[in-house]
Coordinates of C-alpha atoms and ligand atoms in Angstrom, one line a residue:
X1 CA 6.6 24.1 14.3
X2 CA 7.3 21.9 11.4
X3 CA 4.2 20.5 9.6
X4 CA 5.1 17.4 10.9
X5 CA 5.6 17.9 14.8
X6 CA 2.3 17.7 16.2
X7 CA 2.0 13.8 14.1
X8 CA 3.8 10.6 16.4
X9 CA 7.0 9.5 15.8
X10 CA 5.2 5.7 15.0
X11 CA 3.8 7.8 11.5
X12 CA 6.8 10.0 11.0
X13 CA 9.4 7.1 11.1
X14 CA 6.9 5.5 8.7
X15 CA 8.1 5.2 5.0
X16 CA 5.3 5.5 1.9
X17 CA 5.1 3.0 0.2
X18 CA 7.1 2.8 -3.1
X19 CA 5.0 0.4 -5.2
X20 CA 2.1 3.1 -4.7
X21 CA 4.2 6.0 -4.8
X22 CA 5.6 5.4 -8.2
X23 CA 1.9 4.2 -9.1
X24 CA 0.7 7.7 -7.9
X25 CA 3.5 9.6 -10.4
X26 CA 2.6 7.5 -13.1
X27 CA -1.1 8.0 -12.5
X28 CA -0.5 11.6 -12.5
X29 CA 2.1 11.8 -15.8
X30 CA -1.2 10.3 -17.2
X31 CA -3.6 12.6 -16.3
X32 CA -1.1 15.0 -18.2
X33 CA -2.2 13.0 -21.3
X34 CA 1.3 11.0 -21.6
X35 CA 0.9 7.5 -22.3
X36 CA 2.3 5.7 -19.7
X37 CA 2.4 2.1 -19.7
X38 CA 2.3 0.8 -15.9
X39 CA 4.1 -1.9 -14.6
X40 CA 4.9 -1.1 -11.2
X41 CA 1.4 -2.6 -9.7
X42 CA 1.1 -5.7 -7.8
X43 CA -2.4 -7.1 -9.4
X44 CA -3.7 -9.1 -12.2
X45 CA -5.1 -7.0 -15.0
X46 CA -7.7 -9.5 -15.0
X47 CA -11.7 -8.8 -13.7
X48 CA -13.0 -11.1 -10.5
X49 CA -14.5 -14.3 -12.1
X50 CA -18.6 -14.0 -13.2
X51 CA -19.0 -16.8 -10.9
X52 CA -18.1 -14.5 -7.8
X53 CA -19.2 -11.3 -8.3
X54 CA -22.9 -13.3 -9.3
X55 CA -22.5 -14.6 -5.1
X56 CA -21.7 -10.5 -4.5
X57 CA -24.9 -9.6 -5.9
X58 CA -27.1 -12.0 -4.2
X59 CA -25.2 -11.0 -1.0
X60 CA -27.0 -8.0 -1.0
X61 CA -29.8 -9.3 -2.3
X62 CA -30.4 -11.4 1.2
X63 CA -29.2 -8.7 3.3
X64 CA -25.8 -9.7 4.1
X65 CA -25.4 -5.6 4.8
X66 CA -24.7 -5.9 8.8
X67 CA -21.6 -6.8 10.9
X68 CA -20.5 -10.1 10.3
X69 CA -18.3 -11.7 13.1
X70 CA -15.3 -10.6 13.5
X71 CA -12.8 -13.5 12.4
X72 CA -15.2 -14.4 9.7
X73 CA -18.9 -15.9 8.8
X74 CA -18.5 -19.4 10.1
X75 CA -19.2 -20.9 5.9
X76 CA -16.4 -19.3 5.2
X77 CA -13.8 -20.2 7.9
X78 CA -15.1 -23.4 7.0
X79 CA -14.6 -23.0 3.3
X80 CA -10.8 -22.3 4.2
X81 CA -10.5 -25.3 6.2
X82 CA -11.6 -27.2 3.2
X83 CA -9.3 -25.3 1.0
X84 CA -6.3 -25.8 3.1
X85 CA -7.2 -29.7 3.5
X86 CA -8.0 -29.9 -0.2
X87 CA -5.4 -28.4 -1.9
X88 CA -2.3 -28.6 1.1
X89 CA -3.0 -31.5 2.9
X90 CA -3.3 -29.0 6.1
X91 CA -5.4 -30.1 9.0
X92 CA -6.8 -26.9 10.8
X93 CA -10.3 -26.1 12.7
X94 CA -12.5 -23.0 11.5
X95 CA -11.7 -21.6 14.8
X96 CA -7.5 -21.1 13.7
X97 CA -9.1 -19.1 10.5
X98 CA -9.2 -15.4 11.3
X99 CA -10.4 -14.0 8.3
X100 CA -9.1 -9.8 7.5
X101 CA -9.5 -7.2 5.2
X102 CA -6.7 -8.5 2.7
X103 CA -3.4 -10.4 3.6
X104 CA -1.9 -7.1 4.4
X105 CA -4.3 -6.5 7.5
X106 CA -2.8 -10.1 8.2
X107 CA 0.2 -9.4 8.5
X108 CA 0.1 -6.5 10.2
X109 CA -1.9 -7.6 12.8
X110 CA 0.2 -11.0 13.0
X111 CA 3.4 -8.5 13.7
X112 CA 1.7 -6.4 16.1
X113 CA 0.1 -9.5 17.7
X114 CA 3.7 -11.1 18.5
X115 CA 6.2 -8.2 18.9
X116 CA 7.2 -6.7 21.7
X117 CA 9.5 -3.6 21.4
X118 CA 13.1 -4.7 20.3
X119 CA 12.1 -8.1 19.0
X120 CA 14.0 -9.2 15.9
X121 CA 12.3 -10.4 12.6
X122 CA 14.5 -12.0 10.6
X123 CA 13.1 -11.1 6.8
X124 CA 15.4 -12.1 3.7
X125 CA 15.6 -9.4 1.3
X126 CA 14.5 -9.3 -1.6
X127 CA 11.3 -9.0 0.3
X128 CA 7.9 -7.2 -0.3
X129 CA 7.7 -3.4 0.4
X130 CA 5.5 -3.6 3.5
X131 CA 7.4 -5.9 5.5
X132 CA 9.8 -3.5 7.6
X133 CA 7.7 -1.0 7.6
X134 CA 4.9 -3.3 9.4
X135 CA 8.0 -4.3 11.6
X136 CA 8.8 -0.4 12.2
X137 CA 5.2 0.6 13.5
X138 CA 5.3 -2.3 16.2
X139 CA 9.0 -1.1 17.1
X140 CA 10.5 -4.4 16.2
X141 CA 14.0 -4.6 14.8
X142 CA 14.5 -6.4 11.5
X143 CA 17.1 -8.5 10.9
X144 CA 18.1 -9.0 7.0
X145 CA 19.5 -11.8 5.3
X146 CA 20.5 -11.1 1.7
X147 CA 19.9 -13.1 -1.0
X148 CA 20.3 -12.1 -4.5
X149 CA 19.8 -13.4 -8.0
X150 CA 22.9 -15.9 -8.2
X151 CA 20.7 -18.1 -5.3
X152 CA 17.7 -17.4 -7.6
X153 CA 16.8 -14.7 -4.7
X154 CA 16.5 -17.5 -2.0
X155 CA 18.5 -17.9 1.5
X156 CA 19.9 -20.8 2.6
X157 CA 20.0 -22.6 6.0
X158 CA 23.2 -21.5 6.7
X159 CA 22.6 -18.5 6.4
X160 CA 19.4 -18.3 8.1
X161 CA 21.3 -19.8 11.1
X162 CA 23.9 -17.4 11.5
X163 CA 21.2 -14.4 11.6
X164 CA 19.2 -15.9 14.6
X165 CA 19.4 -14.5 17.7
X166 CA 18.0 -15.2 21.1
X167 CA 15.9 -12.1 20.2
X168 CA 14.6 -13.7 17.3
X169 CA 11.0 -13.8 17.4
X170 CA 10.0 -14.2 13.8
X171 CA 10.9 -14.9 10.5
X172 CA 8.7 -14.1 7.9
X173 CA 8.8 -14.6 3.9
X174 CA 6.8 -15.5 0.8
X175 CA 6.7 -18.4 -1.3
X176 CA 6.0 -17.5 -4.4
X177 CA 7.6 -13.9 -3.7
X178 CA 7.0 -10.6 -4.6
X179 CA 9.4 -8.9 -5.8
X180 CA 11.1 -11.8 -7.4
X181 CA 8.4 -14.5 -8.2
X182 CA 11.0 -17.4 -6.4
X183 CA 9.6 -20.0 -5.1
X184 CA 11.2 -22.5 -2.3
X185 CA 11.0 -26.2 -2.9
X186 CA 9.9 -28.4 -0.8
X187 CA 13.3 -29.9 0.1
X188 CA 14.4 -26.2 0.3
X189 CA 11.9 -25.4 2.9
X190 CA 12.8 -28.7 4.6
X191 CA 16.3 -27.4 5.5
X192 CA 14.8 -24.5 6.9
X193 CA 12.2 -26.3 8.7
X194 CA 15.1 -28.2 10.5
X195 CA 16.9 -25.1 11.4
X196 CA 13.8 -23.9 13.1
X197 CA 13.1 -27.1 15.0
X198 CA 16.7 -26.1 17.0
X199 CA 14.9 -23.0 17.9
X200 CA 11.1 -23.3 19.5
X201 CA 11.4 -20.1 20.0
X202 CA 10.7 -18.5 16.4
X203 CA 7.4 -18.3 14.6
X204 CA 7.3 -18.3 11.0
X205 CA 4.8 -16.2 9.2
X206 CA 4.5 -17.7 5.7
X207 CA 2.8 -15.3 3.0
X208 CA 1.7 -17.4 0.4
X209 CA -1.1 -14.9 -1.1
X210 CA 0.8 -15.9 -4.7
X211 CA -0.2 -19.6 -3.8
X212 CA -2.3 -19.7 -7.2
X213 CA 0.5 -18.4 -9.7
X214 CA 3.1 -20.8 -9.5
X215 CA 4.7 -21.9 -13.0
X216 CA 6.5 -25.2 -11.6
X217 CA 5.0 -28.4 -9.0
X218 CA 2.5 -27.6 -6.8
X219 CA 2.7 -25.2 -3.8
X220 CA 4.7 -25.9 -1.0
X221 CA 3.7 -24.2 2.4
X222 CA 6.5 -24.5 5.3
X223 CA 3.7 -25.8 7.6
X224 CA 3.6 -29.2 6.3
X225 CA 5.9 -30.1 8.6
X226 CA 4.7 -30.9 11.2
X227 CA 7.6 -30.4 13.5
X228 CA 6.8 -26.5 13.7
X229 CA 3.4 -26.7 12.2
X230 CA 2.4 -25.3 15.2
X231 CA 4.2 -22.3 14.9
X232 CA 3.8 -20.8 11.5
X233 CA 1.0 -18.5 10.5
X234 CA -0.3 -19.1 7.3
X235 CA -1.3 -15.5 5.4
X236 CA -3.5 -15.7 2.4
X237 CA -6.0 -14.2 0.8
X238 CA -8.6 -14.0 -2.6
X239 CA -6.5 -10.7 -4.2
X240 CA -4.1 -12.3 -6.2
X241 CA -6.1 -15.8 -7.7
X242 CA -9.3 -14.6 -7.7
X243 CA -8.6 -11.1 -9.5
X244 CA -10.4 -9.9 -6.1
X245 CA -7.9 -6.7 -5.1
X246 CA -10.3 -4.2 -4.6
X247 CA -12.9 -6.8 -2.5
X248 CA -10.3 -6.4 0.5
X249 CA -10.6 -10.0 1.6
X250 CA -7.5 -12.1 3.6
X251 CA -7.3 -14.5 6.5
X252 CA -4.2 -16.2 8.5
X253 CA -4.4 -20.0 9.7
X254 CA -2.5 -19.9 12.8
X255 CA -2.6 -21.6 16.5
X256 CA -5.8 -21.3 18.4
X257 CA -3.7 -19.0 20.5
X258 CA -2.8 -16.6 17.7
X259 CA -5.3 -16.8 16.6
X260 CA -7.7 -15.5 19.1
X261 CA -5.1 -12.7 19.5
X262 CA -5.9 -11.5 15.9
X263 CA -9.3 -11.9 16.8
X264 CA -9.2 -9.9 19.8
X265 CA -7.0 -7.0 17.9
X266 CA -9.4 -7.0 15.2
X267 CA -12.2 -6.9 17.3
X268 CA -10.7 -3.4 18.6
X269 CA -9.5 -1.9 15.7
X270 CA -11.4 -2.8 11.7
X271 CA -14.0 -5.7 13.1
X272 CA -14.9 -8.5 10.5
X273 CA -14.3 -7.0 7.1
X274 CA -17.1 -6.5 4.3
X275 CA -19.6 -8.8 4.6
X276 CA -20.3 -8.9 0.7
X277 CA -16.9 -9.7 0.0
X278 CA -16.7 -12.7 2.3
X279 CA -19.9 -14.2 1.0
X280 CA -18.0 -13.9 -2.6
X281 CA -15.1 -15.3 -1.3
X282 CA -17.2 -18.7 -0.4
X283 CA -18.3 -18.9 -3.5
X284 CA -14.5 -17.9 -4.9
X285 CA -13.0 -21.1 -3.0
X286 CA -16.3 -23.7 -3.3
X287 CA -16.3 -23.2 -6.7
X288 CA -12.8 -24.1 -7.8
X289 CA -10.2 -22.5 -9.8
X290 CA -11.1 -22.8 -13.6
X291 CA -10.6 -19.0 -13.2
X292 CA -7.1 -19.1 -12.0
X293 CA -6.4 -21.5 -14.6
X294 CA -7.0 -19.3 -17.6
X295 CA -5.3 -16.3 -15.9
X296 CA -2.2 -18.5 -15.0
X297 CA -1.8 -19.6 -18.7
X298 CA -1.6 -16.1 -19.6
X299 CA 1.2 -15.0 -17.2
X300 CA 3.0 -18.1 -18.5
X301 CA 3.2 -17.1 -21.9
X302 CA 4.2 -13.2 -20.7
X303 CA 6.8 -14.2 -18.2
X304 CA 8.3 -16.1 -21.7
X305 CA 8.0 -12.9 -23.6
X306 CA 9.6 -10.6 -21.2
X307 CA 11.8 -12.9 -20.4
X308 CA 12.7 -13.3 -24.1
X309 CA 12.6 -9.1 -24.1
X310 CA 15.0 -8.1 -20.8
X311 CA 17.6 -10.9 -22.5
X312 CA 17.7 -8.6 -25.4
X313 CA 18.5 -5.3 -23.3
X314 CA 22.3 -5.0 -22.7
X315 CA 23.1 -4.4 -18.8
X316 CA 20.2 -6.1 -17.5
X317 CA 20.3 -9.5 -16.0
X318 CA 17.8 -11.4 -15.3
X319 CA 16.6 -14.6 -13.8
X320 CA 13.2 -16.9 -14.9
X321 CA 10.9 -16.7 -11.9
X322 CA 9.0 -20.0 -10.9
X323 CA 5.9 -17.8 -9.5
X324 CA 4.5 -14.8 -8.9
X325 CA 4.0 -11.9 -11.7
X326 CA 7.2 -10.3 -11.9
X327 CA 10.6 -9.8 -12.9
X328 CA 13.5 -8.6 -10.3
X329 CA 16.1 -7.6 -13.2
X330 CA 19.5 -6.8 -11.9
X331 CA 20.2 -3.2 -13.5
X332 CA 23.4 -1.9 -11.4
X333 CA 25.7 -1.4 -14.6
X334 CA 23.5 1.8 -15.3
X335 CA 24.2 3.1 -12.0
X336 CA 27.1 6.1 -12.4
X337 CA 25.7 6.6 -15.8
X338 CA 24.5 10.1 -17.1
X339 CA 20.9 10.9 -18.8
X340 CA 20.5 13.1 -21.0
X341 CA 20.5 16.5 -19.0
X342 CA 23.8 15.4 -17.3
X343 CA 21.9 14.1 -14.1
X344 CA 23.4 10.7 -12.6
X345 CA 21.8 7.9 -12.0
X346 CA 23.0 6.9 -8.4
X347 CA 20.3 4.1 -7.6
X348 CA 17.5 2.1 -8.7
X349 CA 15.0 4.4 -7.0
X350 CA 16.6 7.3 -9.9
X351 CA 16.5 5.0 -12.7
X352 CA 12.8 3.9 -11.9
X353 CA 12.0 7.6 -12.2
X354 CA 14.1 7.9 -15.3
X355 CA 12.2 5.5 -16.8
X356 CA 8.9 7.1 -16.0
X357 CA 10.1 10.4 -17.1
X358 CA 12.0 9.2 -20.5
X359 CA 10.6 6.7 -21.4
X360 CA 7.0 6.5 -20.1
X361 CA 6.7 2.9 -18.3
X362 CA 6.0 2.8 -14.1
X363 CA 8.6 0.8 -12.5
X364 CA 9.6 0.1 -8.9
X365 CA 13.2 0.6 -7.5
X366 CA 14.7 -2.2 -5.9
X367 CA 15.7 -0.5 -2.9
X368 CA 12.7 0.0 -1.1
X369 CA 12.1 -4.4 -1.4
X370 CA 16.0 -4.2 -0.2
X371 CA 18.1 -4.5 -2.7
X372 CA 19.6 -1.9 -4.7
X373 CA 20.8 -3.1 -7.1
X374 CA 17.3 -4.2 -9.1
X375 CA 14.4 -3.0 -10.1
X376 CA 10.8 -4.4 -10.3
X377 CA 8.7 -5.1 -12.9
X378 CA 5.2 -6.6 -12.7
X379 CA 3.8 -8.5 -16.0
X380 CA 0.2 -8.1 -15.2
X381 CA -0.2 -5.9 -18.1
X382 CA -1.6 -6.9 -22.0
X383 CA 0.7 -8.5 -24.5
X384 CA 0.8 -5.7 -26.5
X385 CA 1.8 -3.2 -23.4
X386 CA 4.2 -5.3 -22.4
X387 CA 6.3 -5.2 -25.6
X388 CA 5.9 -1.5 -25.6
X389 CA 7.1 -1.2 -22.3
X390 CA 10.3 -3.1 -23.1
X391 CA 10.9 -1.4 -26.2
X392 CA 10.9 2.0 -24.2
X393 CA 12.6 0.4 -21.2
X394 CA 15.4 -0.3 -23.9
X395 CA 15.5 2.7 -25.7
X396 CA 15.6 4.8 -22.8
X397 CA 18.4 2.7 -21.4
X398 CA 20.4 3.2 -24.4
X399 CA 20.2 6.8 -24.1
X400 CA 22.4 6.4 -20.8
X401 CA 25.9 7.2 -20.9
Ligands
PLP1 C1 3.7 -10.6 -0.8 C2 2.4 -9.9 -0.6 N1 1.7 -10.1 0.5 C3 0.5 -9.5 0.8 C4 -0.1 -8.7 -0.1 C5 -1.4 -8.0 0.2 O1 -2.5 -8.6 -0.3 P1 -4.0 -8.2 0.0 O2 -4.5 -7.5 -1.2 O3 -4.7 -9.5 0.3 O4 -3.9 -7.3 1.1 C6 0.6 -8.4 -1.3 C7 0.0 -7.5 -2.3 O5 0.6 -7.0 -3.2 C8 1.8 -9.0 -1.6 O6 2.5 -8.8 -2.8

């Protein structure tokens, strides 16, 4: 018997997830006592605003210790209603709010909460790790649209046509997006709005947990229009702006339909998530964003400095992302190439761990967002780390040949 035999197929067809796997081997080069500098995390290396954890602690002070209800406390569906009115011009009732433990519970239970066995998803790639694989355990099939880094990492209508189906039951993307920090315009999420209006068929899941840390306009969600308003799912959460990863707290804004379905499956599965957390996260979005403010400033002025610093690194190619916290860096012309022990590099998932090993700094290979041909690297790290990192990033890459 293998060791693996007696688990289901659903886990065994399940691939780990790379952003905390090379997290994990940089975690544990560390604990060797080598200084690692980690870029290969997806959260803000800031702490959760005063103002927030202060509402945690008088949680508990009142006793919010018991089950809440499962979509939510009612304050803070409400709180989200207010938010999306407020700050999208969104019109939905506390009861579309199902509130989760993070965006990733979401979407998960979005997926498994509309696909039947054989569905399709269409996802355009670059796209964030856990998509496919959330598609995988509900024995979907995704469909993927490639777009790389001369369309600034975005699809177009065209090409979104072309890949639909009439087993097309999805599409889902984010705007800003991790891995490449793009974000759609409004005009560009027009066009796709109006290919979707041909097709009633299709829900759109829209992950906009990087809402908050966009560097042009405001945000743009794809349910302002109201033509198929009705059939997107809005995923967000408090990780991301609010420096709130650990605090597990996410909802979606979907159709009363929907979003009693989430209801139902979280009812049978996690129930409402920490009660603590949720009375934070009331206080999080009643009490504004000054917060977000300061920690946006700062990844403005370090997406200019590594910016500035991948420019400088001969073979890489990069674009300026509009959102988000990272870079998507085009790295192909080191593949073929030989370290310094002979071994070649074939793909970005080797030259991620070449990096770890040689020069010290936790990366992510492109290939598990999609694409290949890139490699990811988050700037939520200090100034000072962040030059490091590129200085070993370009060192080690010169040592290539
Ligand atoms: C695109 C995207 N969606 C969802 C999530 C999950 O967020 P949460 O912490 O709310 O589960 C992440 C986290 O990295 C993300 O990058």
């Amino acid at each position: 018997m293998s060791t693996t035999s007696y688990l289901s197929n659903r886990i065994n067809n399940l691939s780990e997830s790379a952003t905390l796997k090379m997290t994990k081997l940089g975690r544990e080069l560390a604990a060797k006592g080598i200084n690692v500098i980690s870029l290969s995390v997806g959260e803000p290396d800031f702490n959760t605003p005063d103002n927030v954890k202060q509402a945690a602690k008088t949680a508990l002070d009142e006793n919010y210790t018991r089950y809440s209800p499962v979509p939510g406390y009612p304050e803070l569906r409400q709180a989200i209603v207010d938010k999306l009115k407020n700050e999208n011009g969104l019109d939905f009732e506390t009861s579309q709010i199902v509130v989760s433990t993070g965006a990733k519970q979401s979407l998960s239970n979005v997926i498994l909460t509309l696909i039947n066995p054989g569905d399709e998803v269409i996802i355009p790639t670059p796209y964030w790790v856990s998509y496919s694989e959330m598609v995988v355990l509900a024995e979907g099939k995704s469909v993927f649209i490639n777009a790389d880094i001369e369309s600034d990492f975005k699809i177009t209508p065209e090409q979104l046509e072309a890949a639909i189906t009439p087993k097309t039951k999805l599409f889902m993307f984010s705007s800003p997006c991790n891995p490449t920090g793009s974000v759609y315009s409004k005009a560009e999420l027009a066009e796709l709005a109006k290919v979707f209006e041909k097709h009633p068929n299709i829900f759109i899941l829209s992950d906009e947990i990087y809402e908050h840390i966009n560097f042009i306009d405001k945000h743009e969600s794809i349910a302002q229009f109201n033509s198929i308003k009705d059939r997107v799912i809005i995923v967000n959460g408090f990780s991301k702006a609010f420096a709130m990863t650990g605090w597990r707290l996410g909802y979606i804004a979907a159709n009363k339909e929907i979003a009693s379905a989430n209801d139902k499956l979280q009812g049978q599965t996690t129930s409402g998530t920490c009660s603590i957390s949720q009375r934070a996260g009331i206080v999080a979005y009643n009490e504004g964003l000054a917060g977000v403010q300061k920690m946006k400033e700062a990844f403005l002025r370090r997406r200019q400095l590594v910016f500035d610093l991948l420019n400088d690194i001969p073979g890489v190619k990069t674009n300026l992302p509009e959102g988000a916290f990272y870079f998507f860096p085009e790295v192909s012309s080191f593949f073929g190439k030989k370290d310094l022990n002979g071994n070649v590099i074939n793909g970005s998932e080797e030259l991620a761990l070449y990096l770890l090993n040689e020069g010290h700094i936790a990366t992510v290979g492109g290939n598990s967002f999609g694409n290949d041909n890139y490699i990811r690297l988050s700037y939520a790290a200090s100034d000072e780390n962040l030059k490091e990192a590129l200085r070993r990033m370009k060192e080690a890459l010169s040592k290539l040949s």
